[in-house]
Coordinates of C-alpha atoms in Angstrom, one line a residue:
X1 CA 0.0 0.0 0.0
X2 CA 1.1 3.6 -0.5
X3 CA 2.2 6.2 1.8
X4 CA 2.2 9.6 1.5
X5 CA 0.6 11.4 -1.9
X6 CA -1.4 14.4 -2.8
X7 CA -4.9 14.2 -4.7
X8 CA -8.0 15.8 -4.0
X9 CA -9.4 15.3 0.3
X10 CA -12.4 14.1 -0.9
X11 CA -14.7 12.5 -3.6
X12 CA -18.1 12.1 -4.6
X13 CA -19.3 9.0 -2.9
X14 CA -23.6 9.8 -3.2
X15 CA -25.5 8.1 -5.4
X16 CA -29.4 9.2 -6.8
X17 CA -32.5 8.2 -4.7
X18 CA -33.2 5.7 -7.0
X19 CA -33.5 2.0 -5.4
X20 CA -31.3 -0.4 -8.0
X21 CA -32.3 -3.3 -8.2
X22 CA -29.5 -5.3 -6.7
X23 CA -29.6 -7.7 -3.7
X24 CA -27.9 -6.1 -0.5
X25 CA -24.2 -6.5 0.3
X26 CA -22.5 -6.0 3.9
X27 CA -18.9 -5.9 4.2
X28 CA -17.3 -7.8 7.1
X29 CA -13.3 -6.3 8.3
X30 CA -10.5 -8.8 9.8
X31 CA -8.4 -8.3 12.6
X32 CA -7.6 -4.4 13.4
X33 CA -9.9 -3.1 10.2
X34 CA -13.0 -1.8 12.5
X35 CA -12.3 1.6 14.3
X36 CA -12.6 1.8 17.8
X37 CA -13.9 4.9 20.3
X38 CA -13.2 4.6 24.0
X39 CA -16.2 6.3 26.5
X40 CA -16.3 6.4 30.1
X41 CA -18.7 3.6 31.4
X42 CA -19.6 6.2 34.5
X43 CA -20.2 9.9 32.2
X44 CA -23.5 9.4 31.3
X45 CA -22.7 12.3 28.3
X46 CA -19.1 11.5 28.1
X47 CA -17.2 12.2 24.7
X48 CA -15.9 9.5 22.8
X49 CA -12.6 9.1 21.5
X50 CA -10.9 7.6 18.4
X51 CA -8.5 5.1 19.5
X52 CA -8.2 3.2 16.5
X53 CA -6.6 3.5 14.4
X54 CA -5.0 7.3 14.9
X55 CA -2.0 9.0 13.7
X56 CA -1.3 11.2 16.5
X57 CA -0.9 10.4 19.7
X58 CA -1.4 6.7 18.7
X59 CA 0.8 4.9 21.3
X60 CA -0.3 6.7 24.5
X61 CA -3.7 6.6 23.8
X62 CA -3.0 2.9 23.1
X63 CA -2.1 1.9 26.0
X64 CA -4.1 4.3 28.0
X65 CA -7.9 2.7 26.6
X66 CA -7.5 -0.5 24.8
X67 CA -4.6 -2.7 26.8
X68 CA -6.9 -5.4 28.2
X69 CA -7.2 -8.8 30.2
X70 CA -9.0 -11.3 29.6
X71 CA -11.7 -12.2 32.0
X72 CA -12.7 -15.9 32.0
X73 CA -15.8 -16.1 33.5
X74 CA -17.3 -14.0 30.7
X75 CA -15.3 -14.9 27.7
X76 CA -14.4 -11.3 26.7
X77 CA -11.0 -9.1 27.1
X78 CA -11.9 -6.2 29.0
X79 CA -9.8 -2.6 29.1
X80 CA -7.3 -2.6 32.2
X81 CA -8.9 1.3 32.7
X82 CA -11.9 0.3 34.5
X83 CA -13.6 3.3 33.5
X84 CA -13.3 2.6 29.8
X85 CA -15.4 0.7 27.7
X86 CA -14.5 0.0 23.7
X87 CA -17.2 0.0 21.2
X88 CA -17.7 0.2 17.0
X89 CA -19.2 3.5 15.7
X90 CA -22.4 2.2 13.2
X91 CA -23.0 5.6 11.5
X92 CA -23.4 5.4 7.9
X93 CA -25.1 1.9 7.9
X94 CA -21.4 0.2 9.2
X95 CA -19.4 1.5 6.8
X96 CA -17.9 4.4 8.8
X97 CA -15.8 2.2 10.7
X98 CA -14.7 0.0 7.8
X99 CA -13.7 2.6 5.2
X100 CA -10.8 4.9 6.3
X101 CA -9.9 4.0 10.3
X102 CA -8.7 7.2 10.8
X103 CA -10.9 9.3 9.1
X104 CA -9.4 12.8 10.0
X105 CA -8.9 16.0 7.8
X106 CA -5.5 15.6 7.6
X107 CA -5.5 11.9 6.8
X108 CA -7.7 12.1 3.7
X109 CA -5.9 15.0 2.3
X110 CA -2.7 13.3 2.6
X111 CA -4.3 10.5 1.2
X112 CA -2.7 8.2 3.6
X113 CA -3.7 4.9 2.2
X114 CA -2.5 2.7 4.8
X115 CA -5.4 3.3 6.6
X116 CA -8.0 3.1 3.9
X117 CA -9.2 -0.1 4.6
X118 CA -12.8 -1.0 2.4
X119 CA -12.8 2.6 1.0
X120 CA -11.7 1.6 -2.5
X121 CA -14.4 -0.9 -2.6
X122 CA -17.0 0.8 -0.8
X123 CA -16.4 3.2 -3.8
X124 CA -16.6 0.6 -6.6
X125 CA -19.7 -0.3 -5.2
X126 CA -21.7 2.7 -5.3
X127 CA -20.5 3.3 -8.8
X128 CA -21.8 0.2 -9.4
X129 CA -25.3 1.7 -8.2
X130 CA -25.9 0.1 -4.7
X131 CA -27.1 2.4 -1.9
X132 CA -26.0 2.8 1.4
X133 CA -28.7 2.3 4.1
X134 CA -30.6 0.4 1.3
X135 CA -28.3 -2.0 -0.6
X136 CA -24.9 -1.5 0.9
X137 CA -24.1 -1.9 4.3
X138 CA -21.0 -2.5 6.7
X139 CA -20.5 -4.8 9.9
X140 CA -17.1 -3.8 12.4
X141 CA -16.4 -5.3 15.8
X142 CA -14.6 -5.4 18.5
X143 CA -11.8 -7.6 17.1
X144 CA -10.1 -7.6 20.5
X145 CA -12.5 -10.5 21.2
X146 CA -13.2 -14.4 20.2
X147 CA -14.9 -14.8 16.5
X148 CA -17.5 -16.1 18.3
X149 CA -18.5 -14.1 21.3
X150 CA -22.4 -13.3 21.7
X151 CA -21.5 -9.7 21.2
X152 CA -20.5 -10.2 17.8
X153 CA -22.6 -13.0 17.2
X154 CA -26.2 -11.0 17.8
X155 CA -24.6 -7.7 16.2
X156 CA -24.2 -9.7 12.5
X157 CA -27.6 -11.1 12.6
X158 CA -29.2 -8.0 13.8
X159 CA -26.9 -6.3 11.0
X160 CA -28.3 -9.6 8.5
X161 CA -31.5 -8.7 9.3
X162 CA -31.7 -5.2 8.5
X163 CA -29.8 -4.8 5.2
X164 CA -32.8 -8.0 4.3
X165 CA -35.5 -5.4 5.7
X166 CA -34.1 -1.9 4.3
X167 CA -33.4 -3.7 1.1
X168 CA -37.2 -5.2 0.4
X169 CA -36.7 -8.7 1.9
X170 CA -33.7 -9.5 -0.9
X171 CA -31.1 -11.7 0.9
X172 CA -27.7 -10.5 1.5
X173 CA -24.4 -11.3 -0.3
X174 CA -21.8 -11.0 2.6
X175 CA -18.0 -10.0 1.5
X176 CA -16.0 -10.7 4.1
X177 CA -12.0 -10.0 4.5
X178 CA -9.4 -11.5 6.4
X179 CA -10.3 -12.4 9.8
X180 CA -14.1 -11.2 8.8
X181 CA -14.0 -14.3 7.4
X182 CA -13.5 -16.6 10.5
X183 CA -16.0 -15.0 12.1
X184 CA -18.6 -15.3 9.8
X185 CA -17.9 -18.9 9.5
X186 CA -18.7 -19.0 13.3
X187 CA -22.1 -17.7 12.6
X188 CA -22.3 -20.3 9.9
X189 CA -21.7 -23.0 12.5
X190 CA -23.7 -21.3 15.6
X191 CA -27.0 -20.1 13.5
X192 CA -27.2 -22.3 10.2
X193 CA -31.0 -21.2 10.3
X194 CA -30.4 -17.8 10.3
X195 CA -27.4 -17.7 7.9
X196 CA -29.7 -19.7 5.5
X197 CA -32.6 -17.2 6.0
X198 CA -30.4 -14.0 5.1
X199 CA -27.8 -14.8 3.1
X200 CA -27.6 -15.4 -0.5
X201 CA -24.2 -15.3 -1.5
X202 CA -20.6 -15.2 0.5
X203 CA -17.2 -13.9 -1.0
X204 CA -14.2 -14.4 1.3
X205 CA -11.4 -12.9 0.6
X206 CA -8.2 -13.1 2.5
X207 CA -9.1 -15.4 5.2
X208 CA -6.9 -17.4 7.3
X209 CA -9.5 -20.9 7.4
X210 CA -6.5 -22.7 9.1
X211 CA -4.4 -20.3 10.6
X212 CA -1.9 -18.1 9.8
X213 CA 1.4 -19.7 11.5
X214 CA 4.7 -17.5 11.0
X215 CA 2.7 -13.8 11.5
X216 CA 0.5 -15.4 14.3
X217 CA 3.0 -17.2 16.3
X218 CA 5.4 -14.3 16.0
X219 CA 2.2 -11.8 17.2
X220 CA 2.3 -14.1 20.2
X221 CA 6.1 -13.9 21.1
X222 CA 6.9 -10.4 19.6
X223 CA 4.1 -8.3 18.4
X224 CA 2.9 -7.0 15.2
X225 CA 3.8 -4.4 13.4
X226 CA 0.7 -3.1 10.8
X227 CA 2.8 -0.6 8.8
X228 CA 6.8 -0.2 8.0
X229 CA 9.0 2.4 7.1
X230 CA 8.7 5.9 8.1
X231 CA 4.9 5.7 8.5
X232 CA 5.1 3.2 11.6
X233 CA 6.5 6.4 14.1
X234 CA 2.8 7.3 13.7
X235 CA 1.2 3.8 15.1
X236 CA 1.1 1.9 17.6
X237 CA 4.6 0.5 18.4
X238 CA 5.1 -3.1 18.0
X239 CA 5.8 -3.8 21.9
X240 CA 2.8 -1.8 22.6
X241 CA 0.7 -4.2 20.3
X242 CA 2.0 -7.3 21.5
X243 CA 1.0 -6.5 25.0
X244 CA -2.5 -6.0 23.8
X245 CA -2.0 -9.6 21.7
X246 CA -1.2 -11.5 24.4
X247 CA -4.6 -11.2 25.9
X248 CA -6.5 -11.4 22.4
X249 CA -8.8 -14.4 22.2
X250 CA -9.3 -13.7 18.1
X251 CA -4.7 -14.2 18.1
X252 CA -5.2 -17.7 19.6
X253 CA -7.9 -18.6 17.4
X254 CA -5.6 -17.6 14.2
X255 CA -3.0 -20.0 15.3
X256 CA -2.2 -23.0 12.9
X257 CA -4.9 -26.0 12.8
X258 CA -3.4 -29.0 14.7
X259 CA -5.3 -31.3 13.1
X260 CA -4.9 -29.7 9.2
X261 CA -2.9 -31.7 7.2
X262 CA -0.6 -29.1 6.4
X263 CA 2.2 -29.7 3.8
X264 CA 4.4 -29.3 5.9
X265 CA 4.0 -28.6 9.4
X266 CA 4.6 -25.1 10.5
X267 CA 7.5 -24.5 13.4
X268 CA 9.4 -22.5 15.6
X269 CA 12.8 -22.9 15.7
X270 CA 15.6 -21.0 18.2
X271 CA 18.6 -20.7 18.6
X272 CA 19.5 -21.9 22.1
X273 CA 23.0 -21.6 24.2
X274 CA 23.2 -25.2 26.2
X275 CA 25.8 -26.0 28.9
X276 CA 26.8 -29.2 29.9
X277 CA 29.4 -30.8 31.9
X278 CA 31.2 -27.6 31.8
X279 CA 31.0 -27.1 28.2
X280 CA 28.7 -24.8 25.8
X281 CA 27.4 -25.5 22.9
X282 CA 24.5 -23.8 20.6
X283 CA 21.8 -26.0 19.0
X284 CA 18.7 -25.3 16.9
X285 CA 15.7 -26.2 18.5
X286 CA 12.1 -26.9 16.8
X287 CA 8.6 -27.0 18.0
X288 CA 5.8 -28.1 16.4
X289 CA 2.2 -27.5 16.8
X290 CA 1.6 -29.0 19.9
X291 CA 5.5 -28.3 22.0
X292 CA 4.9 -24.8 20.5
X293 CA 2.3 -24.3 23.7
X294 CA 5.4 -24.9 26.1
X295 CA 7.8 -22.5 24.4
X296 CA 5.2 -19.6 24.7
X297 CA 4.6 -20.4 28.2
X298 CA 7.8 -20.4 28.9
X299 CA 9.0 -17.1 26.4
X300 CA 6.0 -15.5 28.0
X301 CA 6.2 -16.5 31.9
X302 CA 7.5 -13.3 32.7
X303 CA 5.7 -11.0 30.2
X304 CA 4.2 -7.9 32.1
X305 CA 3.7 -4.3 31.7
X306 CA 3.4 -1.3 34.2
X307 CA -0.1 0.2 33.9
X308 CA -1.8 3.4 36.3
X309 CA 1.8 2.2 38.7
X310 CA 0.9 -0.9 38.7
X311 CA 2.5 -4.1 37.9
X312 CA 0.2 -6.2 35.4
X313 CA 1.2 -9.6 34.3
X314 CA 0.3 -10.8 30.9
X315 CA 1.4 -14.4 30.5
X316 CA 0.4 -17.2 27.8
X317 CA -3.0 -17.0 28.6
X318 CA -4.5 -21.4 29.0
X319 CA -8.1 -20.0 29.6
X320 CA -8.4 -17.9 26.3
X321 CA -6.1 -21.3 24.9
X322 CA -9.1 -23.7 25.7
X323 CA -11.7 -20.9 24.8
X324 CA -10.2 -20.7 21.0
X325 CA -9.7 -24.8 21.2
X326 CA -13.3 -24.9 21.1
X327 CA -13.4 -22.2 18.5
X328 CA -11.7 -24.3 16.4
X329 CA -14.2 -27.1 16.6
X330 CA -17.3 -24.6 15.6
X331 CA -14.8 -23.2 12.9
X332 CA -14.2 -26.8 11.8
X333 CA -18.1 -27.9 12.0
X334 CA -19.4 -25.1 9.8
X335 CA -21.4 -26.6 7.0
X336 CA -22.7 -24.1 3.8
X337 CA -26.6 -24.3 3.3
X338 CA -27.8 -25.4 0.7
X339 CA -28.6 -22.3 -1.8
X340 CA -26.1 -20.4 -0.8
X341 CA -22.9 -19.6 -2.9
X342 CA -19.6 -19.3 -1.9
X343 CA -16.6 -17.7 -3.4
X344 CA -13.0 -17.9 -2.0
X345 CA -10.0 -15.1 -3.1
X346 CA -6.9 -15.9 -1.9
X347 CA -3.9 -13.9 -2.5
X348 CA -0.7 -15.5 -4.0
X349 CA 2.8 -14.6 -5.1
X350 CA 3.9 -12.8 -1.7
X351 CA 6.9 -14.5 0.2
X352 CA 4.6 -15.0 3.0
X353 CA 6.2 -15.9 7.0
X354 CA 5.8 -19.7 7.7
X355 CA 8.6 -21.0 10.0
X356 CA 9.9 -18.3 12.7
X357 CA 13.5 -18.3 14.1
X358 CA 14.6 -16.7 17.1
X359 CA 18.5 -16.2 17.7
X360 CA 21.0 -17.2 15.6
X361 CA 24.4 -19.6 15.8
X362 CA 26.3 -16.6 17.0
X363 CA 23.5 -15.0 19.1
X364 CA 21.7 -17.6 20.6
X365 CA 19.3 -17.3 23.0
X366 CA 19.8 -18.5 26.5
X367 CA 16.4 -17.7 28.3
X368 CA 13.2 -18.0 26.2
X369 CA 12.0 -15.4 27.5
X370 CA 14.4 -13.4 25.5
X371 CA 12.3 -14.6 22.3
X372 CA 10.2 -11.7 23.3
X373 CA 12.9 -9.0 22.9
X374 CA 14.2 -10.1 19.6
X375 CA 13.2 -9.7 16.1
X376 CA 12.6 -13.4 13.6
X377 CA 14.0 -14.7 10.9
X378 CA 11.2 -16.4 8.7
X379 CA 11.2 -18.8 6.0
X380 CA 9.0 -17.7 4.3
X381 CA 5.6 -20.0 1.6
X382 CA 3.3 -18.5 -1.0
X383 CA 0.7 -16.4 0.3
X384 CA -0.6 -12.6 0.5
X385 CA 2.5 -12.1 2.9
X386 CA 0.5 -12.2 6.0
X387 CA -1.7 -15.8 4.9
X388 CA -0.5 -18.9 2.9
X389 CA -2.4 -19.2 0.3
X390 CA -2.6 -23.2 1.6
X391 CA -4.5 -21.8 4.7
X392 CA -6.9 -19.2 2.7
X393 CA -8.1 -22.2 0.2
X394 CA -9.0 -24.6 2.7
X395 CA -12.0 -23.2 3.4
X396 CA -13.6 -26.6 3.4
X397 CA -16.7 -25.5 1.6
X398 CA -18.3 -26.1 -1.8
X399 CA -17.0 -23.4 -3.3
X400 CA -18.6 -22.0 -7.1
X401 CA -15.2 -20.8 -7.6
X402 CA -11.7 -20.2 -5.6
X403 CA -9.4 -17.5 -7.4
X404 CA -5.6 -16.7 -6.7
X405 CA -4.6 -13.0 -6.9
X406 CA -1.3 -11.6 -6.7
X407 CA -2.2 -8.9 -4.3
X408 CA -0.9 -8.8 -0.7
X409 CA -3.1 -8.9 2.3
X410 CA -4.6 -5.4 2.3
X411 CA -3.9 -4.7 -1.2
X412 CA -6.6 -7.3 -2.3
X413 CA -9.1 -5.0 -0.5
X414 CA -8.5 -2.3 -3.9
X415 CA -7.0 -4.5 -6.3
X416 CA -8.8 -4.3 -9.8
X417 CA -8.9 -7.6 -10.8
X418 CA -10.5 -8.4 -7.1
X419 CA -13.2 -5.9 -7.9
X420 CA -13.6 -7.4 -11.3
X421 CA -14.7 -10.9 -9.8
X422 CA -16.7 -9.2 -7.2
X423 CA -18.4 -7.6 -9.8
X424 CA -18.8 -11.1 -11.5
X425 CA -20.0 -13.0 -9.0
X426 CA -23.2 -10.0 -7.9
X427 CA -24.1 -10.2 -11.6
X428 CA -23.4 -6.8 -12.4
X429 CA -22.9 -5.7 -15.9
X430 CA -19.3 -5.3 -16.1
X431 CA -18.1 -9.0 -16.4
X432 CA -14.7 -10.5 -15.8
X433 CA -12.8 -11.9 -19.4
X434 CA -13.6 -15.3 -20.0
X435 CA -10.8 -16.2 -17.7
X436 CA -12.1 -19.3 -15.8
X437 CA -15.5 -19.8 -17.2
X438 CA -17.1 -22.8 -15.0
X439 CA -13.7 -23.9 -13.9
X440 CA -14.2 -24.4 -9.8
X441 CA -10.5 -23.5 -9.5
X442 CA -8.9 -20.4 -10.9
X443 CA -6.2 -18.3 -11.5
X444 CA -6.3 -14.8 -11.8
X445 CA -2.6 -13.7 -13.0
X446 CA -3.3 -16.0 -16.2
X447 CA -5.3 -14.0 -18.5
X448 CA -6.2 -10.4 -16.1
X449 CA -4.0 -7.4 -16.0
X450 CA -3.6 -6.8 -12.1
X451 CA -3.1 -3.5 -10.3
X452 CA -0.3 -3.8 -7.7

């Protein structure tokens, strides 16, 4: 994605007051692609403010609203700040808090386009002649939490619901991205009957179906980092992030299916100092799947941060562990209706992190716990550079088509050709060349000029 450039602050996103006659779409974001505003649970009339995403002040306000535990007996991740409370804006339909997460002045005329998340799309769309309110709609949450809390479970099918209503009683085509997709795949599972009243069509783009193992385990041991270069001064650091991670139920339920037959197992490898008998020696250790649980517990036994002057531990967390376990099995028990059609996009042709490596053979680590101090070496698998393209096609459905795209993980979210099969695939009038006709797998880089 771009950085800085200079074009006009805003467009022309109205359309006339004419109802098209197209069935109702609703966007679904991933991970970290709904903004969030923190209130005060105690003023009744309190302001709310933007806490993600935001350019200025970014970290600090980070850490002061939205670093969280997770509270077991109700499932959910709750602000340290007992005062505070996190919650998704739902003006314009949804799509406020999907389109550009940091919607300021300032942003849009800088055209900052690492934080325009569906805005391309949203675009394409009503150019395309859907309305929003009547055919076009968007669905953010609190992505903090589990894919399948109640929370978010009851806000899609009250979302469902409506764009059905506003829209005449036509049934919703759901494009989901990323993460979106996990958690509408939950809703599959948990309310077939409601999924099968609602929804017509479902294009997933993006999504991690088995995991996403080198960019999840290293969220767990290191952080994340969203954006690179000079741009990143303005986020939220990465040791800032993974101290939110740590406590994220939706991070555990990314990690690698244990019981996917992978091609090749994903690991983590370090570097580790041994003495013995007197003698040192470095070897290279690997985890799998399963001894991958005891190297976080162990990396992360002493993990903690200072909040308010306060001491605040933040190990591997077994509870939200168990919680996404069971996740898995809903995830793995979702079955698609019959009459409704699904489409997968994957992205492909991005060195994408598989294997992580911590140390090296002249800098090994000693402690585990300095894992969480250090910075990986991957090797690396085809993918969109955050999801193999081996996790994002085992979706496990019976799909009408799946279609690889050379776009990376965002990217995909304004990439023509993408926008050319959604188009497809809602019937609209400007079709896709006669790439793949009925084939059930395709390729999009074959015969499509793609915009990088």
């Amino acid at each position: 994605m771009g950085g800085f450039s200079f074009f006009p602050c805003f467009g022309n996103r109205s359309s006339d007051d004419t109802t098209p006659d197209l069935d109702p779409v609703l966007l679904v974001s991933g991970i970290g692609g709904s903004i969030l505003h923190s209130r005060s649970k105690t003023k009744k009339f309190g302001l709310e403010t933007r806490v993600w995403v935001r350019i200025l002040l970014a970290d600090l306000e980070f850490r002061k609203k939205v670093w969280s535990v997770y509270n077991p007996k109700t499932g959910y991740t709750e602000s340290l700040d007992e005062d505070t409370e996190l919650l998704v804006p739902d003006d314009d339909y949804g799509l406020y808090a999907i389109d550009i997460l940091d919607p300021s002045p300032v942003i849009k005329c800088l055209h900052v386009t690492d934080v325009y998340h569906f805005h391309a799309m949203i675009d394409m769309l009503v150019k395309c002649g859907y309305k929003k309110g009547t055919t076009l709609f968007g669905f953010g949450y609190d992505f903090r939490q589990s894919n399948r809390i109640d929370k978010s479970m009851e806000g899609l099918k009250a979302k469902l619901e409506s764009a059905y209503k506003a829209s005449g009683g036509r049934k919703v085509n759901i494009i989901s991205h990323s993460m979106g997709g996990l958690l509408v795949s939950c809703f599959l599972s948990l309310h077939n009957d409601v999924f099968t009243k609602y929804v017509n069509k479902w294009i997933c783009i993006a999504c991690p179906f088995q995991g996403a193992p080198g960019c999840i385990n290293d969220s767990l041991l290191t952080g994340l980092q969203f954006v690179d270069g000079f741009e990143s001064y303005f986020f939220v650091s990465r040791w800032t992030m993974h101290q939110l991670l740590v406590a994220c139920p939706s991070i555990y339920e990314m990690l690698a299916n244990p019981d996917f037959n992978w091609k090749k197992q994903p690991l983590i490898q370090v570097w580790r100092k041994q003495s013995k008998n007197g003698e040192t020696s470095v070897e290279l250790e690997s985890y799998g799947l399963v001894e991958s649980i005891n190297l976080f517990e162990e990396a992360l036994r002493q993990n903690e941060l200072d909040f308010d002057g306060k001491t605040v531990a933040l190990p591997f967390n077994f509870a939200i562990l168990k919680w996404a376990s069971g996740t898995r099995d809903v995830l793995n028990n979702s079955k698609l209706p019959d009459g409704v059609s699904f489409y997968n996009i994957y992205g492909k042709s991005f060195e994408t992190p598989y294997d992580v490596c911590y140390g090296s053979k002249t800098t090994p680590i000693e402690d585990l716990s300095e894992i969480c101090h250090s910075l990986p070496e991957y090797s690396y698998v085809d993918g969109d550079g955050t999801v193999p393209s081996e996790s994002a096609m085992a979706d496990g459905f019976d799909a009408v088509e799946r279609v690889g795209v050379p776009a990376t993980h965002r990217q995909v979210l304004q990439d023509e050709t993408v926008f050319q099969l959604i188009q497809k695939w809602l019937g609209l009038d400007q079709k896709v060349n006669k790439h793949s006709k009925t084939s059930r797998v395709a390729d999009a880089s074959s015969s499509m000029n793609v915009s990088m």
